[in-house]
């Protein structure tokens, strides 16, 4: 008597043709959406009804993909962050591309775990890192790793720098193996992800020296030198200097040559946070200023910002690969590489970073680099810098708009200042102006505070931005400013 076989399930569609049709519709809808993007407001607040609709109970029963897609079209698609839009200038964010979107679909379709093994994604990942080394002038034998973004890239670099100090005793024995307290140096303008990194690696924020900046928001070298001297005299152990290549507030670039020379003289690790600014290396006008990157011990950079690749992807480069490998190699019987078969292939990526499971983020980079070529990226980065300079000029020519810092890269900070107002009033009114610019869908700059002054802050890492978009921002700021600020007289 035959025993009845239990039903076996999987997650593939019951109706492949219907799913295929839906997939084609999604692609068509997204193309349509992106093609008509500039006609939409840059940002639309998510209505309360939509926020409520999204809060569904945890589903216990299936819903058809068509219905789910309708929910996406109604609840998600109309209220995006806006960073794909030509008039998005907030924080430092990228836009992505069509081919990048499709590459993400292909990567997700193959869905490899890019950590270990002999499979195509490992080779593509390796190739992308090789290209990045070339891009930033690192030696071919350097170490590197694609990660989710600048935050993790900086963290990985800090882990390697800490472990490399004094023959890597910390890996086995912990921080108490050192005679004195380890100390890190950076400027007050350094991105807050390095605060997270420094405390995560056990150094403690008190031992992260934030050196004051000059009027151009660049680290003051004499103060840095003096602090290192004092720390050594107090028996502490300086081990790392962080240089900024493009600060998030104003785009300031620290004097990298001098920082490199100081790090060499003091035998300290020299790390560069070049999340977006390091890409300016592609612009000939910045090649000299950014030369020192090529000699840095480590570099953190983002590809999802100023190379316009779809989220998420950034990377870290480590000059001496063996130090990166030492920091993260951890033997395990289940991860030993074999001579042949699936477990052969390139060196395991899990020995180069903290992650084991990794998605195929390399594919969109690999495809994008081929699609556009380096020259196109060079043009676009120069275009963005030119646009920032243009906007700076427009602001200077249109009082009561007031430029708050000279434009040195791709960031412009300004405010509306009709005169006769206190600092507090100016700050409050400019904050209101910013919110209205966003709410009315004019443009989406962000904000910062510079020397106590609230600044409307425009970052241009946007391949879709046109000069006309900047003109619209200037006009909008003047118009709204007039209505928001109390009339004088
Ligand atoms: C964006 C940024 C970071 C953090 O990178 P993420 O990709 O957002 O994690 C670090 N440093 C600077 C200067 C940045 O602009």
Tab-separated table of C-alpha atoms and ligand atoms in Angstrom:
chain	number	residue	atom	x	y	z
A	1	UNK	CA	0.000	0.000	0.000
A	2	UNK	CA	1.498	3.340	-1.066
A	3	UNK	CA	1.775	5.887	1.715
A	4	UNK	CA	0.434	9.284	0.772
A	5	UNK	CA	3.214	11.798	0.079
A	6	UNK	CA	2.977	15.015	2.075
A	7	UNK	CA	2.493	18.157	-0.021
A	8	UNK	CA	5.801	19.965	-0.459
A	9	UNK	CA	5.815	23.732	-0.712
A	10	UNK	CA	8.108	26.378	-2.120
A	11	UNK	CA	7.959	30.131	-2.627
A	12	UNK	CA	7.996	30.209	-6.420
A	13	UNK	CA	4.842	31.613	-8.061
A	14	UNK	CA	1.907	29.298	-8.574
A	15	UNK	CA	1.288	31.107	-11.853
A	16	UNK	CA	4.578	31.953	-13.533
A	17	UNK	CA	2.918	33.733	-16.463
A	18	UNK	CA	0.941	36.061	-14.225
A	19	UNK	CA	4.063	36.871	-12.218
A	20	UNK	CA	6.018	37.506	-15.392
A	21	UNK	CA	3.335	39.933	-16.561
A	22	UNK	CA	3.392	41.702	-13.236
A	23	UNK	CA	7.184	41.923	-13.413
A	24	UNK	CA	6.994	43.509	-16.851
A	25	UNK	CA	4.415	45.976	-15.562
A	26	UNK	CA	6.683	46.938	-12.662
A	27	UNK	CA	9.560	47.617	-15.034
A	28	UNK	CA	7.342	49.663	-17.355
A	29	UNK	CA	5.837	51.651	-14.487
A	30	UNK	CA	9.257	52.428	-13.035
A	31	UNK	CA	10.603	53.566	-16.393
A	32	UNK	CA	7.578	55.829	-16.828
A	33	UNK	CA	8.020	57.153	-13.302
A	34	UNK	CA	11.696	57.961	-13.738
A	35	UNK	CA	11.217	59.469	-17.175
A	36	UNK	CA	8.648	61.938	-15.845
A	37	UNK	CA	10.447	62.576	-12.569
A	38	UNK	CA	11.329	66.271	-13.093
A	39	UNK	CA	7.610	67.115	-13.510
A	40	UNK	CA	6.857	66.047	-9.945
A	41	UNK	CA	7.532	67.984	-6.745
A	42	UNK	CA	10.835	66.992	-5.239
A	43	UNK	CA	9.171	65.866	-2.024
A	44	UNK	CA	5.589	65.180	-0.978
A	45	UNK	CA	4.821	64.484	2.672
A	46	UNK	CA	3.320	61.066	3.376
A	47	UNK	CA	-0.371	61.650	4.311
A	48	UNK	CA	-1.564	60.395	7.683
A	49	UNK	CA	-3.977	58.010	5.960
A	50	UNK	CA	-1.097	56.369	4.114
A	51	UNK	CA	1.033	56.093	7.249
A	52	UNK	CA	-1.924	54.390	8.926
A	53	UNK	CA	-2.499	52.077	5.965
A	54	UNK	CA	1.114	50.900	6.074
A	55	UNK	CA	0.640	49.802	9.681
A	56	UNK	CA	-1.020	46.518	8.840
A	57	UNK	CA	-1.077	43.651	11.289
A	58	UNK	CA	1.630	41.035	10.682
A	59	UNK	CA	0.220	39.078	7.734
A	60	UNK	CA	-0.684	35.490	8.506
A	61	UNK	CA	-2.455	34.686	5.229
A	62	UNK	CA	-1.191	35.191	1.670
A	63	UNK	CA	-2.028	38.225	-0.464
A	64	UNK	CA	-1.783	38.169	-4.248
A	65	UNK	CA	1.285	39.910	-5.716
A	66	UNK	CA	-1.038	42.124	-7.815
A	67	UNK	CA	-2.702	43.485	-4.682
A	68	UNK	CA	0.644	43.950	-2.968
A	69	UNK	CA	1.930	45.840	-5.965
A	70	UNK	CA	-1.141	48.091	-5.901
A	71	UNK	CA	-0.324	48.918	-2.287
A	72	UNK	CA	3.194	49.814	-3.368
A	73	UNK	CA	1.799	52.082	-6.092
A	74	UNK	CA	-0.577	53.812	-3.687
A	75	UNK	CA	1.386	53.955	-0.457
A	76	UNK	CA	5.049	53.916	-1.360
A	77	UNK	CA	5.704	55.179	-4.861
A	78	UNK	CA	4.089	58.649	-4.515
A	79	UNK	CA	5.990	59.630	-1.339
A	80	UNK	CA	9.673	58.997	-1.955
A	81	UNK	CA	12.505	60.742	-0.171
A	82	UNK	CA	13.160	62.620	-3.373
A	83	UNK	CA	16.884	62.011	-3.671
A	84	UNK	CA	16.398	60.769	-7.226
A	85	UNK	CA	14.953	64.169	-8.184
A	86	UNK	CA	16.968	66.896	-9.986
A	87	UNK	CA	16.149	69.445	-7.256
A	88	UNK	CA	17.213	67.279	-4.325
A	89	UNK	CA	20.181	68.837	-2.485
A	90	UNK	CA	19.878	67.466	1.048
A	91	UNK	CA	22.641	65.874	3.148
A	92	UNK	CA	24.993	64.078	0.758
A	93	UNK	CA	22.946	61.662	-1.252
A	94	UNK	CA	23.081	60.047	-4.620
A	95	UNK	CA	20.476	59.396	-7.261
A	96	UNK	CA	21.025	56.024	-8.844
A	97	UNK	CA	20.505	55.154	-12.494
A	98	UNK	CA	18.223	53.010	-14.614
A	99	UNK	CA	20.866	50.408	-15.319
A	100	UNK	CA	21.773	50.415	-11.635
A	101	UNK	CA	18.140	49.626	-10.846
A	102	UNK	CA	18.076	46.786	-13.347
A	103	UNK	CA	21.414	45.499	-12.083
A	104	UNK	CA	19.954	45.314	-8.589
A	105	UNK	CA	17.146	43.205	-9.984
A	106	UNK	CA	19.592	40.872	-11.705
A	107	UNK	CA	21.782	40.676	-8.605
A	108	UNK	CA	18.738	39.878	-6.522
A	109	UNK	CA	17.572	37.304	-9.027
A	110	UNK	CA	20.853	35.402	-8.832
A	111	UNK	CA	20.948	36.222	-5.133
A	112	UNK	CA	24.452	34.967	-4.421
A	113	UNK	CA	25.990	35.328	-0.996
A	114	UNK	CA	29.239	37.009	-1.990
A	115	UNK	CA	31.502	35.868	0.822
A	116	UNK	CA	33.282	32.723	-0.235
A	117	UNK	CA	33.362	30.234	-3.083
A	118	UNK	CA	34.110	29.772	-6.737
A	119	UNK	CA	31.297	31.645	-8.477
A	120	UNK	CA	31.007	34.569	-10.870
A	121	UNK	CA	29.930	37.165	-8.302
A	122	UNK	CA	33.202	36.711	-6.408
A	123	UNK	CA	35.143	37.602	-9.550
A	124	UNK	CA	32.958	40.609	-10.303
A	125	UNK	CA	33.349	41.833	-6.710
A	126	UNK	CA	37.125	41.412	-6.936
A	127	UNK	CA	37.206	43.315	-10.225
A	128	UNK	CA	35.214	46.239	-8.855
A	129	UNK	CA	37.605	46.565	-5.922
A	130	UNK	CA	40.524	46.480	-8.374
A	131	UNK	CA	38.930	49.325	-10.306
A	132	UNK	CA	38.463	51.288	-7.093
A	133	UNK	CA	42.154	50.904	-6.245
A	134	UNK	CA	43.028	52.244	-9.661
A	135	UNK	CA	40.527	55.073	-9.344
A	136	UNK	CA	42.080	56.320	-6.099
A	137	UNK	CA	45.710	55.555	-6.998
A	138	UNK	CA	46.151	52.735	-4.496
A	139	UNK	CA	48.637	49.974	-5.370
A	140	UNK	CA	47.187	46.885	-7.082
A	141	UNK	CA	48.216	44.771	-4.105
A	142	UNK	CA	46.281	46.872	-1.609
A	143	UNK	CA	43.349	45.475	0.322
A	144	UNK	CA	39.791	46.586	-0.200
A	145	UNK	CA	36.197	45.745	0.407
A	146	UNK	CA	32.805	46.868	-0.807
A	147	UNK	CA	30.558	47.637	2.143
A	148	UNK	CA	27.153	49.190	2.676
A	149	UNK	CA	28.522	52.725	2.861
A	150	UNK	CA	30.927	55.238	4.318
A	151	UNK	CA	29.952	54.494	7.898
A	152	UNK	CA	31.001	50.860	7.744
A	153	UNK	CA	33.969	51.714	5.531
A	154	UNK	CA	35.272	54.091	8.207
A	155	UNK	CA	34.606	51.499	10.914
A	156	UNK	CA	36.512	48.796	9.035
A	157	UNK	CA	39.459	51.165	8.563
A	158	UNK	CA	39.451	52.047	12.275
A	159	UNK	CA	39.415	48.368	13.257
A	160	UNK	CA	42.381	47.637	11.000
A	161	UNK	CA	44.257	50.728	12.221
A	162	UNK	CA	43.734	49.776	15.856
A	163	UNK	CA	44.760	46.174	15.293
A	164	UNK	CA	47.802	47.162	13.264
A	165	UNK	CA	49.169	49.277	16.080
A	166	UNK	CA	52.166	47.663	17.774
A	167	UNK	CA	52.097	44.314	16.004
A	168	UNK	CA	48.430	43.652	16.450
A	169	UNK	CA	48.535	42.675	20.128
A	170	UNK	CA	45.047	44.048	20.589
A	171	UNK	CA	43.438	41.308	18.528
A	172	UNK	CA	44.431	38.645	21.013
A	173	UNK	CA	44.868	40.524	24.252
A	174	UNK	CA	42.458	43.430	24.013
A	175	UNK	CA	43.162	47.099	24.574
A	176	UNK	CA	44.749	46.554	28.001
A	177	UNK	CA	47.730	44.993	26.211
A	178	UNK	CA	48.894	48.540	25.546
A	179	UNK	CA	50.801	50.474	28.178
A	180	UNK	CA	48.915	53.672	27.563
A	181	UNK	CA	45.549	54.802	26.289
A	182	UNK	CA	45.227	54.726	22.492
A	183	UNK	CA	44.312	58.109	20.993
A	184	UNK	CA	42.767	59.127	17.646
A	185	UNK	CA	42.857	62.596	16.039
A	186	UNK	CA	40.472	64.338	13.667
A	187	UNK	CA	38.929	67.769	13.260
A	188	UNK	CA	35.714	69.011	14.826
A	189	UNK	CA	34.180	68.791	11.335
A	190	UNK	CA	34.754	65.040	11.010
A	191	UNK	CA	31.592	63.030	10.257
A	192	UNK	CA	29.827	61.570	13.265
A	193	UNK	CA	30.193	58.030	11.908
A	194	UNK	CA	33.783	58.270	13.130
A	195	UNK	CA	32.552	58.985	16.655
A	196	UNK	CA	30.597	55.766	16.336
A	197	UNK	CA	33.620	53.944	14.935
A	198	UNK	CA	36.018	55.220	17.593
A	199	UNK	CA	33.778	54.211	20.463
A	200	UNK	CA	32.885	50.912	18.811
A	201	UNK	CA	36.549	49.898	18.660
A	202	UNK	CA	36.880	50.559	22.368
A	203	UNK	CA	38.902	53.758	22.275
A	204	UNK	CA	36.298	55.884	23.992
A	205	UNK	CA	35.131	59.277	22.835
A	206	UNK	CA	37.287	61.044	25.440
A	207	UNK	CA	40.327	59.721	23.599
A	208	UNK	CA	39.189	60.964	20.217
A	209	UNK	CA	40.788	64.399	19.975
A	210	UNK	CA	38.651	66.813	17.986
A	211	UNK	CA	41.017	69.492	16.797
A	212	UNK	CA	39.592	72.945	16.069
A	213	UNK	CA	39.249	74.125	12.470
A	214	UNK	CA	40.228	77.387	10.796
A	215	UNK	CA	37.814	79.818	9.160
A	216	UNK	CA	37.661	77.497	6.121
A	217	UNK	CA	36.668	74.562	8.343
A	218	UNK	CA	40.032	72.795	7.857
A	219	UNK	CA	41.909	71.196	10.717
A	220	UNK	CA	44.453	73.498	12.400
A	221	UNK	CA	47.786	71.722	12.112
A	222	UNK	CA	49.676	73.564	14.860
A	223	UNK	CA	46.924	72.588	17.311
A	224	UNK	CA	47.077	68.986	16.143
A	225	UNK	CA	50.871	68.857	16.538
A	226	UNK	CA	50.642	70.339	19.995
A	227	UNK	CA	47.925	67.891	21.072
A	228	UNK	CA	49.957	64.882	19.918
A	229	UNK	CA	52.983	66.208	21.796
A	230	UNK	CA	50.964	66.711	24.958
A	231	UNK	CA	49.361	63.272	24.746
A	232	UNK	CA	52.720	61.585	24.317
A	233	UNK	CA	54.115	63.526	27.255
A	234	UNK	CA	51.181	62.267	29.325
A	235	UNK	CA	52.039	58.654	28.469
A	236	UNK	CA	49.219	58.146	26.015
A	237	UNK	CA	49.585	56.300	22.725
A	238	UNK	CA	48.506	58.237	19.640
A	239	UNK	CA	47.888	55.788	16.780
A	240	UNK	CA	45.747	57.383	14.092
A	241	UNK	CA	45.060	60.682	12.325
A	242	UNK	CA	41.835	61.070	10.371
A	243	UNK	CA	41.892	63.480	7.437
A	244	UNK	CA	38.722	64.831	5.886
A	245	UNK	CA	38.401	64.927	2.145
A	246	UNK	CA	35.097	66.745	1.869
A	247	UNK	CA	33.368	67.497	5.150
A	248	UNK	CA	29.665	67.024	5.253
A	249	UNK	CA	28.951	70.570	6.493
A	250	UNK	CA	30.824	72.612	3.926
A	251	UNK	CA	32.838	70.262	1.692
A	252	UNK	CA	36.094	71.346	3.335
A	253	UNK	CA	39.225	69.408	2.464
A	254	UNK	CA	41.829	69.170	5.235
A	255	UNK	CA	45.456	69.891	4.254
A	256	UNK	CA	46.009	66.251	3.335
A	257	UNK	CA	49.681	66.578	2.339
A	258	UNK	CA	50.589	68.074	5.687
A	259	UNK	CA	48.506	65.537	7.597
A	260	UNK	CA	50.214	62.727	5.714
A	261	UNK	CA	53.649	64.140	6.464
A	262	UNK	CA	52.779	64.572	10.127
A	263	UNK	CA	51.412	61.025	10.358
A	264	UNK	CA	54.604	59.693	8.781
A	265	UNK	CA	56.829	61.717	11.100
A	266	UNK	CA	54.854	60.584	14.143
A	267	UNK	CA	54.480	57.006	12.870
A	268	UNK	CA	50.694	57.186	13.012
A	269	UNK	CA	48.106	55.550	10.778
A	270	UNK	CA	46.747	58.045	8.254
A	271	UNK	CA	43.106	57.458	7.406
A	272	UNK	CA	41.122	59.577	4.972
A	273	UNK	CA	37.350	59.884	5.169
A	274	UNK	CA	36.635	60.664	1.545
A	275	UNK	CA	33.045	59.464	1.560
A	276	UNK	CA	32.111	61.799	-1.260
A	277	UNK	CA	35.011	64.239	-1.591
A	278	UNK	CA	37.561	61.637	-2.614
A	279	UNK	CA	35.695	61.296	-5.899
A	280	UNK	CA	36.771	64.851	-6.727
A	281	UNK	CA	40.069	63.181	-7.513
A	282	UNK	CA	38.533	62.627	-10.930
A	283	UNK	CA	38.423	66.390	-11.521
A	284	UNK	CA	41.843	67.588	-12.749
A	285	UNK	CA	41.506	70.799	-10.720
A	286	UNK	CA	41.544	68.736	-7.512
A	287	UNK	CA	44.125	66.108	-8.474
A	288	UNK	CA	46.995	67.916	-6.761
A	289	UNK	CA	45.066	68.736	-3.587
A	290	UNK	CA	43.950	65.115	-3.260
A	291	UNK	CA	47.264	63.523	-4.197
A	292	UNK	CA	47.955	62.453	-0.596
A	293	UNK	CA	45.050	60.008	-0.743
A	294	UNK	CA	47.296	57.760	-2.809
A	295	UNK	CA	49.692	57.442	0.113
A	296	UNK	CA	47.085	57.096	2.871
A	297	UNK	CA	47.013	53.936	4.967
A	298	UNK	CA	43.274	53.675	4.449
A	299	UNK	CA	40.469	55.402	2.596
A	300	UNK	CA	36.700	55.294	3.054
A	301	UNK	CA	34.599	56.227	0.032
A	302	UNK	CA	31.030	55.948	-1.160
A	303	UNK	CA	29.890	54.883	-4.580
A	304	UNK	CA	26.235	55.611	-3.813
A	305	UNK	CA	26.978	59.312	-3.390
A	306	UNK	CA	29.189	60.957	-5.973
A	307	UNK	CA	29.368	58.062	-8.395
A	308	UNK	CA	25.578	58.007	-8.459
A	309	UNK	CA	25.336	54.222	-7.982
A	310	UNK	CA	22.089	52.942	-6.474
A	311	UNK	CA	22.006	52.387	-2.709
A	312	UNK	CA	23.791	50.818	-0.938
A	313	UNK	CA	27.433	50.635	-1.822
A	314	UNK	CA	30.590	52.168	-0.469
A	315	UNK	CA	34.080	50.860	-0.040
A	316	UNK	CA	37.234	50.869	1.990
A	317	UNK	CA	40.815	50.552	0.778
A	318	UNK	CA	43.675	49.464	3.036
A	319	UNK	CA	47.180	50.075	1.755
A	320	UNK	CA	48.638	46.918	3.312
A	321	UNK	CA	46.267	44.067	2.619
A	322	UNK	CA	47.956	41.770	5.136
A	323	UNK	CA	46.868	44.098	7.936
A	324	UNK	CA	43.265	43.948	6.784
A	325	UNK	CA	43.497	40.185	6.534
A	326	UNK	CA	45.078	39.866	9.986
A	327	UNK	CA	42.310	41.927	11.524
A	328	UNK	CA	39.476	39.777	10.201
A	329	UNK	CA	40.818	36.275	9.559
A	330	UNK	CA	39.123	33.828	11.877
A	331	UNK	CA	39.534	30.138	11.192
A	332	UNK	CA	36.488	27.892	11.119
A	333	UNK	CA	36.179	24.314	9.882
A	334	UNK	CA	33.028	25.150	7.938
A	335	UNK	CA	34.744	27.953	5.986
A	336	UNK	CA	38.028	26.330	4.975
A	337	UNK	CA	38.742	26.811	1.297
A	338	UNK	CA	39.207	23.749	-0.886
A	339	UNK	CA	41.482	23.202	-3.888
A	340	UNK	CA	38.574	22.555	-6.221
A	341	UNK	CA	34.816	22.631	-6.277
A	342	UNK	CA	32.441	25.297	-4.988
A	343	UNK	CA	34.547	26.039	-1.914
A	344	UNK	CA	37.594	26.980	-4.012
A	345	UNK	CA	37.764	30.395	-5.727
A	346	UNK	CA	39.275	33.732	-4.714
A	347	UNK	CA	40.336	34.418	-1.111
A	348	UNK	CA	37.290	34.488	1.123
A	349	UNK	CA	35.907	37.999	1.561
A	350	UNK	CA	34.896	37.187	5.093
A	351	UNK	CA	38.599	37.467	5.977
A	352	UNK	CA	38.641	41.099	4.854
A	353	UNK	CA	35.779	42.532	6.855
A	354	UNK	CA	33.371	41.946	9.705
A	355	UNK	CA	30.549	40.561	7.551
A	356	UNK	CA	29.993	37.013	6.394
A	357	UNK	CA	26.811	37.212	4.308
A	358	UNK	CA	27.099	39.883	1.636
A	359	UNK	CA	24.798	40.707	-1.259
A	360	UNK	CA	25.890	41.198	-4.851
A	361	UNK	CA	26.242	44.987	-4.656
A	362	UNK	CA	29.267	44.753	-6.931
A	363	UNK	CA	27.095	44.016	-9.955
A	364	UNK	CA	25.522	47.476	-10.215
A	365	UNK	CA	28.954	49.066	-9.898
A	366	UNK	CA	30.461	46.715	-12.465
A	367	UNK	CA	27.655	47.442	-14.926
A	368	UNK	CA	27.579	51.186	-14.251
A	369	UNK	CA	31.326	51.642	-14.750
A	370	UNK	CA	31.030	49.904	-18.095
A	371	UNK	CA	27.933	51.804	-19.117
A	372	UNK	CA	29.381	55.268	-18.537
A	373	UNK	CA	33.149	54.975	-18.396
A	374	UNK	CA	35.418	57.094	-16.258
A	375	UNK	CA	35.272	60.141	-18.541
A	376	UNK	CA	31.535	60.507	-18.042
A	377	UNK	CA	31.936	60.429	-14.266
A	378	UNK	CA	34.692	63.004	-14.565
A	379	UNK	CA	32.370	65.279	-16.553
A	380	UNK	CA	29.514	64.878	-14.103
A	381	UNK	CA	31.625	65.568	-11.029
A	382	UNK	CA	33.046	68.678	-12.670
A	383	UNK	CA	29.537	69.654	-13.712
A	384	UNK	CA	28.353	69.408	-10.084
A	385	UNK	CA	31.306	71.484	-8.848
A	386	UNK	CA	30.599	74.058	-11.552
A	387	UNK	CA	26.948	74.152	-10.521
A	388	UNK	CA	27.907	74.773	-6.892
A	389	UNK	CA	30.136	77.669	-7.960
A	390	UNK	CA	27.302	79.017	-10.111
A	391	UNK	CA	24.851	78.820	-7.231
A	392	UNK	CA	27.343	80.563	-4.938
A	393	UNK	CA	27.582	83.394	-7.490
A	394	UNK	CA	23.819	83.644	-7.831
A	395	UNK	CA	23.446	83.921	-4.084
A	396	UNK	CA	26.047	86.675	-3.884
A	397	UNK	CA	24.272	88.550	-6.658
A	398	UNK	CA	20.847	88.268	-5.056
A	399	UNK	CA	20.654	89.982	-1.692
A	400	UNK	CA	19.148	89.560	0.802
A	401	UNK	CA	20.444	86.047	0.163
A	402	UNK	CA	23.789	85.729	1.898
A	403	UNK	CA	26.537	83.219	1.189
A	404	UNK	CA	27.851	81.833	4.493
A	405	UNK	CA	31.002	80.060	3.319
A	406	UNK	CA	33.080	80.257	0.164
A	407	UNK	CA	32.243	77.415	-2.219
A	408	UNK	CA	35.260	75.104	-2.372
A	409	UNK	CA	33.712	71.889	-3.647
A	410	UNK	CA	30.067	70.919	-4.200
A	411	UNK	CA	28.382	72.374	-1.114
A	412	UNK	CA	26.800	75.811	-0.783
A	413	UNK	CA	25.622	77.275	2.534
A	414	UNK	CA	23.469	80.395	2.532
A	415	UNK	CA	20.661	82.162	4.309
A	416	UNK	CA	18.113	84.908	3.781
A	417	UNK	CA	19.276	87.944	5.692
A	418	UNK	CA	17.346	91.184	5.182
A	419	UNK	CA	19.269	92.866	8.015
A	420	UNK	CA	18.091	94.236	11.313
A	421	UNK	CA	17.287	90.826	12.782
A	422	UNK	CA	18.860	89.134	15.772
A	423	UNK	CA	20.809	85.943	15.308
A	424	UNK	CA	17.975	83.946	16.909
A	425	UNK	CA	15.374	85.518	14.638
A	426	UNK	CA	17.472	84.851	11.573
A	427	UNK	CA	17.965	81.238	12.572
A	428	UNK	CA	14.275	80.634	13.229
A	429	UNK	CA	13.153	82.329	10.041
A	430	UNK	CA	15.667	80.525	7.859
A	431	UNK	CA	14.574	77.220	9.340
A	432	UNK	CA	10.998	78.134	8.401
A	433	UNK	CA	12.185	79.104	4.916
A	434	UNK	CA	13.871	75.733	4.488
A	435	UNK	CA	10.799	73.793	5.587
A	436	UNK	CA	8.616	75.765	3.196
A	437	UNK	CA	11.016	75.191	0.290
A	438	UNK	CA	10.617	71.477	0.923
A	439	UNK	CA	6.896	71.454	1.685
A	440	UNK	CA	6.021	73.505	-1.368
A	441	UNK	CA	8.070	71.131	-3.474
A	442	UNK	CA	10.369	73.913	-4.737
A	443	UNK	CA	13.593	72.117	-3.914
A	444	UNK	CA	15.056	70.047	-1.112
A	445	UNK	CA	18.199	71.571	0.376
A	446	UNK	CA	19.097	70.614	3.944
A	447	UNK	CA	20.599	72.580	6.809
A	448	UNK	CA	23.468	72.909	9.170
A	449	UNK	CA	24.679	75.351	11.769
A	450	UNK	CA	27.953	77.192	11.053
A	451	UNK	CA	29.409	79.246	13.898
A	452	UNK	CA	25.951	79.552	15.403
A	453	UNK	CA	24.320	80.570	12.131
A	454	UNK	CA	21.537	78.410	10.740
A	455	UNK	CA	22.470	77.692	7.134
A	456	UNK	CA	20.396	76.440	4.259
A	457	UNK	CA	22.769	73.886	2.828
A	458	UNK	CA	22.858	72.731	-0.767
A	459	UNK	CA	24.814	69.622	-1.654
A	460	UNK	CA	25.116	68.766	-5.323
A	461	UNK	CA	25.962	65.128	-5.951
A	462	UNK	CA	23.188	64.875	-8.472
A	463	UNK	CA	23.597	63.849	-12.087
A	464	UNK	CA	20.095	65.107	-12.888
A	465	UNK	CA	20.502	68.677	-11.625
A	466	UNK	CA	20.429	71.412	-14.270
A	467	UNK	CA	21.330	75.093	-13.919
A	468	UNK	CA	17.616	75.879	-14.189
A	469	UNK	CA	16.999	73.843	-11.025
A	470	UNK	CA	19.418	76.092	-9.152
A	471	UNK	CA	17.763	79.180	-10.583
A	472	UNK	CA	14.442	77.829	-9.305
A	473	UNK	CA	15.967	77.424	-5.851
A	474	UNK	CA	17.254	81.006	-5.821
A	475	UNK	CA	13.931	82.386	-7.037
A	476	UNK	CA	12.002	80.252	-4.575
A	477	UNK	CA	14.218	81.367	-1.693
A	478	UNK	CA	13.754	85.039	-2.586
A	479	UNK	CA	10.014	84.690	-3.018
A	480	UNK	CA	9.365	82.686	0.133
A	481	UNK	CA	11.840	84.801	2.086
A	482	UNK	CA	9.817	87.883	1.270
A	483	UNK	CA	6.633	86.324	2.660
A	484	UNK	CA	8.218	84.761	5.729
A	485	UNK	CA	10.447	87.581	6.923
A	486	UNK	CA	8.749	90.519	8.597
A	487	UNK	CA	8.779	93.568	6.345
A	488	UNK	CA	11.077	96.294	7.609
A	489	UNK	CA	10.374	99.956	8.007
B	1	LIG	C1	27.936	60.263	4.045
B	1	LIG	C2	29.196	60.394	4.768
B	1	LIG	C3	29.644	59.404	5.643
B	1	LIG	C4	28.807	58.193	5.947
B	1	LIG	O1	28.586	57.415	4.793
B	1	LIG	P1	27.261	56.534	4.626
B	1	LIG	O2	27.394	55.998	3.242
B	1	LIG	O3	26.089	57.456	4.770
B	1	LIG	O4	27.286	55.497	5.672
B	1	LIG	C5	30.866	59.575	6.236
B	1	LIG	N1	31.623	60.657	6.004
B	1	LIG	C6	31.227	61.648	5.175
B	1	LIG	C7	32.116	62.817	4.944
B	1	LIG	C8	29.999	61.544	4.528
B	1	LIG	O5	29.602	62.506	3.690
